Amino acid sequence: MWKANRTREDLTPKTKIMSLGTSDSSSSVSSFQCCKRMKYLAEQLAKAEQTLRNTLRSRTMMLTSRTKTEQMATVAGAKDIDTRYIEGATASKGSDTTEWGGRVALWGVVPLWRAAPPPDTVLALRRPTLSDCWPFIGSYGEIIIRLPQTQRVRYITVEHIHPDTARSAPKHFLIYGVLTNNTWIKIANAQYRAEGPPKQYYPLAYSHIEWKSVVFRVLTNQGNEKYTCIYRVHLYGKVENSLVPFNKL
């Protein structure tokens, strides 16, 4: 009678009950180990990301420092404390130069549904960005920079932006100083290096002569047959008035 009344639970083998308990415990241990492993991997990933950020930051600082060194090394005496950026100048296109404008799209990306930026754009002190330039048709053209007063000019800088340098940037160019009697004298024959820094410095001959204006004449560009872009052309002199310290730019 006692045997007949035993429930199904009573008939469950003890070994099976013990086995089920062992399985639950093993599953909990595995879950714990898995979570612990994921946490460890997440920590390692965070460390790797931080290391990468530090490496990139260091690389950027090194490149910036090297670029500044290259820029300053291109001109003897560029660190002269009495060398100043000439403010108050104005710019206009040369007589044989045709501005690039109209309903066109420069670089095939930036649409210009208006006239191109004015020549004075090249004198701006702000950091150049894409399309912040003065473009002209073809690879030959010139821009005339009229000084606020007759004065001596020591250096000139030409700046372009990357990665557009390879095509629309000036390449071979001439610099002329213009006397008060309108006599033109060549004071530089140079090239803008596509593999160099965006801003490049050039010394000018006859730096003891006072000019009323300076002409920047582009003879060739880096390969763009349609247009040439001039982003920045800056002049540096020794006159005390209307000048910005060289080392402040």
JSON list of N, CA and C in Angstrom, two decimals, residues 90-137:
[
{"chain": "A", "resi": 90, "resn": "THR", "atom": "N", "xyz": [45.77, 97.19, -50.71]},
{"chain": "A", "resi": 90, "resn": "THR", "atom": "CA", "xyz": [44.60, 96.81, -51.50]},
{"chain": "A", "resi": 90, "resn": "THR", "atom": "C", "xyz": [45.08, 96.02, -52.71]},
{"chain": "A", "resi": 91, "resn": "ALA", "atom": "N", "xyz": [44.19, 95.21, -53.27]},
{"chain": "A", "resi": 91, "resn": "ALA", "atom": "CA", "xyz": [44.57, 94.35, -54.40]},
{"chain": "A", "resi": 91, "resn": "ALA", "atom": "C", "xyz": [43.58, 94.50, -55.55]},
{"chain": "A", "resi": 92, "resn": "SER", "atom": "N", "xyz": [44.10, 94.37, -56.76]},
{"chain": "A", "resi": 92, "resn": "SER", "atom": "CA", "xyz": [43.26, 94.40, -57.96]},
{"chain": "A", "resi": 92, "resn": "SER", "atom": "C", "xyz": [43.89, 93.49, -59.01]},
{"chain": "A", "resi": 93, "resn": "LYS", "atom": "N", "xyz": [43.10, 93.04, -59.95]},
{"chain": "A", "resi": 93, "resn": "LYS", "atom": "CA", "xyz": [43.61, 92.14, -60.98]},
{"chain": "A", "resi": 93, "resn": "LYS", "atom": "C", "xyz": [44.41, 92.92, -62.02]},
{"chain": "A", "resi": 94, "resn": "GLY", "atom": "N", "xyz": [45.35, 92.21, -62.66]},
{"chain": "A", "resi": 94, "resn": "GLY", "atom": "CA", "xyz": [46.13, 92.83, -63.71]},
{"chain": "A", "resi": 94, "resn": "GLY", "atom": "C", "xyz": [45.32, 92.99, -64.99]},
{"chain": "A", "resi": 95, "resn": "SER", "atom": "N", "xyz": [45.83, 93.78, -65.90]},
{"chain": "A", "resi": 95, "resn": "SER", "atom": "CA", "xyz": [45.08, 94.09, -67.14]},
{"chain": "A", "resi": 95, "resn": "SER", "atom": "C", "xyz": [44.91, 92.88, -68.04]},
{"chain": "A", "resi": 96, "resn": "ASP", "atom": "N", "xyz": [45.83, 91.92, -67.99]},
{"chain": "A", "resi": 96, "resn": "ASP", "atom": "CA", "xyz": [45.75, 90.74, -68.85]},
{"chain": "A", "resi": 96, "resn": "ASP", "atom": "C", "xyz": [45.16, 89.54, -68.13]},
{"chain": "A", "resi": 97, "resn": "THR", "atom": "N", "xyz": [44.43, 89.78, -67.06]},
{"chain": "A", "resi": 97, "resn": "THR", "atom": "CA", "xyz": [43.89, 88.70, -66.24]},
{"chain": "A", "resi": 97, "resn": "THR", "atom": "C", "xyz": [42.36, 88.71, -66.28]},
{"chain": "A", "resi": 98, "resn": "THR", "atom": "N", "xyz": [41.76, 87.53, -66.47]},
{"chain": "A", "resi": 98, "resn": "THR", "atom": "CA", "xyz": [40.31, 87.40, -66.50]},
{"chain": "A", "resi": 98, "resn": "THR", "atom": "C", "xyz": [39.85, 86.61, -65.28]},
{"chain": "A", "resi": 99, "resn": "GLU", "atom": "N", "xyz": [39.01, 87.23, -64.47]},
{"chain": "A", "resi": 99, "resn": "GLU", "atom": "CA", "xyz": [38.51, 86.55, -63.27]},
{"chain": "A", "resi": 99, "resn": "GLU", "atom": "C", "xyz": [37.60, 85.39, -63.64]},
{"chain": "A", "resi": 100, "resn": "TRP", "atom": "N", "xyz": [37.63, 84.37, -62.80]},
{"chain": "A", "resi": 100, "resn": "TRP", "atom": "CA", "xyz": [36.78, 83.20, -62.99]},
{"chain": "A", "resi": 100, "resn": "TRP", "atom": "C", "xyz": [35.51, 83.42, -62.18]},
{"chain": "A", "resi": 101, "resn": "GLY", "atom": "N", "xyz": [34.35, 83.42, -62.87]},
{"chain": "A", "resi": 101, "resn": "GLY", "atom": "CA", "xyz": [33.09, 83.65, -62.17]},
{"chain": "A", "resi": 101, "resn": "GLY", "atom": "C", "xyz": [31.93, 83.14, -62.98]},
{"chain": "A", "resi": 102, "resn": "GLY", "atom": "N", "xyz": [30.72, 83.53, -62.60]},
{"chain": "A", "resi": 102, "resn": "GLY", "atom": "CA", "xyz": [29.52, 83.10, -63.31]},
{"chain": "A", "resi": 102, "resn": "GLY", "atom": "C", "xyz": [28.91, 81.86, -62.69]},
{"chain": "A", "resi": 103, "resn": "ARG", "atom": "N", "xyz": [27.98, 81.25, -63.44]},
{"chain": "A", "resi": 103, "resn": "ARG", "atom": "CA", "xyz": [27.27, 80.07, -62.94]},
{"chain": "A", "resi": 103, "resn": "ARG", "atom": "C", "xyz": [28.11, 78.83, -63.21]},
{"chain": "A", "resi": 104, "resn": "VAL", "atom": "N", "xyz": [29.08, 78.63, -62.36]},
{"chain": "A", "resi": 104, "resn": "VAL", "atom": "CA", "xyz": [30.00, 77.51, -62.51]},
{"chain": "A", "resi": 104, "resn": "VAL", "atom": "C", "xyz": [30.21, 76.89, -61.14]},
{"chain": "A", "resi": 105, "resn": "ALA", "atom": "N", "xyz": [30.87, 75.75, -61.12]},
{"chain": "A", "resi": 105, "resn": "ALA", "atom": "CA", "xyz": [31.18, 75.07, -59.86]},
{"chain": "A", "resi": 105, "resn": "ALA", "atom": "C", "xyz": [32.67, 74.80, -59.80]},
{"chain": "A", "resi": 106, "resn": "LEU", "atom": "N", "xyz": [33.35, 75.52, -58.91]},
{"chain": "A", "resi": 106, "resn": "LEU", "atom": "CA", "xyz": [34.77, 75.29, -58.74]},
{"chain": "A", "resi": 106, "resn": "LEU", "atom": "C", "xyz": [34.99, 73.93, -58.10]},
{"chain": "A", "resi": 107, "resn": "TRP", "atom": "N", "xyz": [36.05, 73.26, -58.50]},
{"chain": "A", "resi": 107, "resn": "TRP", "atom": "CA", "xyz": [36.43, 71.94, -58.00]},
{"chain": "A", "resi": 107, "resn": "TRP", "atom": "C", "xyz": [35.37, 70.88, -58.28]},
{"chain": "A", "resi": 108, "resn": "GLY", "atom": "N", "xyz": [34.30, 71.24, -59.01]},
{"chain": "A", "resi": 108, "resn": "GLY", "atom": "CA", "xyz": [33.23, 70.28, -59.25]},
{"chain": "A", "resi": 108, "resn": "GLY", "atom": "C", "xyz": [32.42, 70.00, -58.01]},
{"chain": "A", "resi": 109, "resn": "VAL", "atom": "N", "xyz": [32.68, 70.72, -56.94]},
{"chain": "A", "resi": 109, "resn": "VAL", "atom": "CA", "xyz": [32.01, 70.47, -55.66]},
{"chain": "A", "resi": 109, "resn": "VAL", "atom": "C", "xyz": [31.36, 71.73, -55.12]},
{"chain": "A", "resi": 110, "resn": "VAL", "atom": "N", "xyz": [32.09, 72.83, -55.10]},
{"chain": "A", "resi": 110, "resn": "VAL", "atom": "CA", "xyz": [31.60, 74.07, -54.50]},
{"chain": "A", "resi": 110, "resn": "VAL", "atom": "C", "xyz": [30.95, 74.94, -55.57]},
{"chain": "A", "resi": 111, "resn": "PRO", "atom": "N", "xyz": [29.65, 75.10, -55.56]},
{"chain": "A", "resi": 111, "resn": "PRO", "atom": "CA", "xyz": [29.00, 75.92, -56.59]},
{"chain": "A", "resi": 111, "resn": "PRO", "atom": "C", "xyz": [29.18, 77.41, -56.31]},
{"chain": "A", "resi": 112, "resn": "LEU", "atom": "N", "xyz": [29.46, 78.16, -57.34]},
{"chain": "A", "resi": 112, "resn": "LEU", "atom": "CA", "xyz": [29.53, 79.62, -57.23]},
{"chain": "A", "resi": 112, "resn": "LEU", "atom": "C", "xyz": [28.44, 80.21, -58.12]},
{"chain": "A", "resi": 113, "resn": "TRP", "atom": "N", "xyz": [27.30, 80.50, -57.53]},
{"chain": "A", "resi": 113, "resn": "TRP", "atom": "CA", "xyz": [26.18, 81.04, -58.31]},
{"chain": "A", "resi": 113, "resn": "TRP", "atom": "C", "xyz": [26.23, 82.57, -58.31]},
{"chain": "A", "resi": 114, "resn": "ARG", "atom": "N", "xyz": [27.42, 83.11, -58.17]},
{"chain": "A", "resi": 114, "resn": "ARG", "atom": "CA", "xyz": [27.63, 84.56, -58.15]},
{"chain": "A", "resi": 114, "resn": "ARG", "atom": "C", "xyz": [29.05, 84.81, -58.64]},
{"chain": "A", "resi": 115, "resn": "ALA", "atom": "N", "xyz": [29.42, 86.07, -58.65]},
{"chain": "A", "resi": 115, "resn": "ALA", "atom": "CA", "xyz": [30.78, 86.41, -59.07]},
{"chain": "A", "resi": 115, "resn": "ALA", "atom": "C", "xyz": [31.78, 85.83, -58.07]},
{"chain": "A", "resi": 116, "resn": "ALA", "atom": "N", "xyz": [32.98, 85.57, -58.55]},
{"chain": "A", "resi": 116, "resn": "ALA", "atom": "CA", "xyz": [34.02, 85.01, -57.69]},
{"chain": "A", "resi": 116, "resn": "ALA", "atom": "C", "xyz": [34.41, 86.02, -56.61]},
{"chain": "A", "resi": 117, "resn": "PRO", "atom": "N", "xyz": [35.04, 85.57, -55.51]},
{"chain": "A", "resi": 117, "resn": "PRO", "atom": "CA", "xyz": [35.51, 86.50, -54.48]},
{"chain": "A", "resi": 117, "resn": "PRO", "atom": "C", "xyz": [36.43, 87.55, -55.07]},
{"chain": "A", "resi": 118, "resn": "PRO", "atom": "N", "xyz": [36.49, 88.74, -54.47]},
{"chain": "A", "resi": 118, "resn": "PRO", "atom": "CA", "xyz": [37.31, 89.84, -55.01]},
{"chain": "A", "resi": 118, "resn": "PRO", "atom": "C", "xyz": [38.80, 89.58, -54.79]},
{"chain": "A", "resi": 119, "resn": "PRO", "atom": "N", "xyz": [39.66, 90.30, -55.52]},
{"chain": "A", "resi": 119, "resn": "PRO", "atom": "CA", "xyz": [41.10, 90.14, -55.36]},
{"chain": "A", "resi": 119, "resn": "PRO", "atom": "C", "xyz": [41.60, 90.39, -53.93]},
{"chain": "A", "resi": 120, "resn": "ASP", "atom": "N", "xyz": [40.93, 91.30, -53.20]},
{"chain": "A", "resi": 120, "resn": "ASP", "atom": "CA", "xyz": [41.36, 91.59, -51.83]},
{"chain": "A", "resi": 120, "resn": "ASP", "atom": "C", "xyz": [41.33, 90.37, -50.92]},
{"chain": "A", "resi": 121, "resn": "THR", "atom": "N", "xyz": [40.67, 89.31, -51.37]},
{"chain": "A", "resi": 121, "resn": "THR", "atom": "CA", "xyz": [40.62, 88.07, -50.59]},
{"chain": "A", "resi": 121, "resn": "THR", "atom": "C", "xyz": [42.02, 87.55, -50.28]},
{"chain": "A", "resi": 122, "resn": "VAL", "atom": "N", "xyz": [42.95, 87.75, -51.18]},
{"chain": "A", "resi": 122, "resn": "VAL", "atom": "CA", "xyz": [44.30, 87.22, -50.99]},
{"chain": "A", "resi": 122, "resn": "VAL", "atom": "C", "xyz": [45.04, 87.91, -49.84]},
{"chain": "A", "resi": 123, "resn": "LEU", "atom": "N", "xyz": [44.57, 89.09, -49.43]},
{"chain": "A", "resi": 123, "resn": "LEU", "atom": "CA", "xyz": [45.24, 89.84, -48.36]},
{"chain": "A", "resi": 123, "resn": "LEU", "atom": "C", "xyz": [44.66, 89.54, -46.98]},
{"chain": "A", "resi": 124, "resn": "ALA", "atom": "N", "xyz": [43.58, 88.77, -46.92]},
{"chain": "A", "resi": 124, "resn": "ALA", "atom": "CA", "xyz": [42.91, 88.50, -45.64]},
{"chain": "A", "resi": 124, "resn": "ALA", "atom": "C", "xyz": [43.84, 87.77, -44.68]},
{"chain": "A", "resi": 125, "resn": "LEU", "atom": "N", "xyz": [43.70, 88.07, -43.39]},
{"chain": "A", "resi": 125, "resn": "LEU", "atom": "CA", "xyz": [44.51, 87.42, -42.36]},
{"chain": "A", "resi": 125, "resn": "LEU", "atom": "C", "xyz": [43.85, 86.17, -41.80]},
{"chain": "A", "resi": 126, "resn": "ARG", "atom": "N", "xyz": [42.58, 85.95, -42.10]},
{"chain": "A", "resi": 126, "resn": "ARG", "atom": "CA", "xyz": [41.91, 84.75, -41.60]},
{"chain": "A", "resi": 126, "resn": "ARG", "atom": "C", "xyz": [42.51, 83.50, -42.25]},
{"chain": "A", "resi": 127, "resn": "ARG", "atom": "N", "xyz": [42.37, 82.38, -41.57]},
{"chain": "A", "resi": 127, "resn": "ARG", "atom": "CA", "xyz": [42.87, 81.12, -42.09]},
{"chain": "A", "resi": 127, "resn": "ARG", "atom": "C", "xyz": [42.05, 80.73, -43.32]},
{"chain": "A", "resi": 128, "resn": "PRO", "atom": "N", "xyz": [42.68, 80.41, -44.44]},
{"chain": "A", "resi": 128, "resn": "PRO", "atom": "CA", "xyz": [41.93, 80.09, -45.65]},
{"chain": "A", "resi": 128, "resn": "PRO", "atom": "C", "xyz": [41.20, 78.77, -45.56]},
{"chain": "A", "resi": 129, "resn": "THR", "atom": "N", "xyz": [40.01, 78.73, -46.14]},
{"chain": "A", "resi": 129, "resn": "THR", "atom": "CA", "xyz": [39.23, 77.50, -46.25]},
{"chain": "A", "resi": 129, "resn": "THR", "atom": "C", "xyz": [38.86, 77.29, -47.71]},
{"chain": "A", "resi": 130, "resn": "LEU", "atom": "N", "xyz": [38.33, 76.13, -48.02]},
{"chain": "A", "resi": 130, "resn": "LEU", "atom": "CA", "xyz": [38.01, 75.79, -49.40]},
{"chain": "A", "resi": 130, "resn": "LEU", "atom": "C", "xyz": [37.11, 76.85, -50.03]},
{"chain": "A", "resi": 131, "resn": "SER", "atom": "N", "xyz": [37.50, 77.35, -51.20]},
{"chain": "A", "resi": 131, "resn": "SER", "atom": "CA", "xyz": [36.81, 78.37, -52.01]},
{"chain": "A", "resi": 131, "resn": "SER", "atom": "C", "xyz": [37.04, 79.79, -51.51]},
{"chain": "A", "resi": 132, "resn": "ASP", "atom": "N", "xyz": [37.76, 79.97, -50.39]},
{"chain": "A", "resi": 132, "resn": "ASP", "atom": "CA", "xyz": [38.06, 81.31, -49.88]},
{"chain": "A", "resi": 132, "resn": "ASP", "atom": "C", "xyz": [39.30, 81.85, -50.60]},
{"chain": "A", "resi": 133, "resn": "CYS", "atom": "N", "xyz": [39.18, 82.03, -51.91]},
{"chain": "A", "resi": 133, "resn": "CYS", "atom": "CA", "xyz": [40.32, 82.40, -52.73]},
{"chain": "A", "resi": 133, "resn": "CYS", "atom": "C", "xyz": [39.87, 83.33, -53.86]},
{"chain": "A", "resi": 134, "resn": "TRP", "atom": "N", "xyz": [40.85, 83.85, -54.58]},
{"chain": "A", "resi": 134, "resn": "TRP", "atom": "CA", "xyz": [40.57, 84.64, -55.77]},
{"chain": "A", "resi": 134, "resn": "TRP", "atom": "C", "xyz": [40.98, 83.82, -56.99]},
{"chain": "A", "resi": 135, "resn": "PRO", "atom": "N", "xyz": [40.01, 83.38, -57.83]},
{"chain": "A", "resi": 135, "resn": "PRO", "atom": "CA", "xyz": [40.34, 82.54, -58.99]},
{"chain": "A", "resi": 135, "resn": "PRO", "atom": "C", "xyz": [40.37, 83.34, -60.28]},
{"chain": "A", "resi": 136, "resn": "PHE", "atom": "N", "xyz": [41.24, 82.95, -61.18]},
{"chain": "A", "resi": 136, "resn": "PHE", "atom": "CA", "xyz": [41.24, 83.55, -62.51]},
{"chain": "A", "resi": 136, "resn": "PHE", "atom": "C", "xyz": [41.34, 82.44, -63.57]},
{"chain": "A", "resi": 137, "resn": "ILE", "atom": "N", "xyz": [40.91, 82.75, -64.77]},
{"chain": "A", "resi": 137, "resn": "ILE", "atom": "CA", "xyz": [40.86, 81.76, -65.84]},
{"chain": "A", "resi": 137, "resn": "ILE", "atom": "C", "xyz": [42.27, 81.40, -66.32]}
]
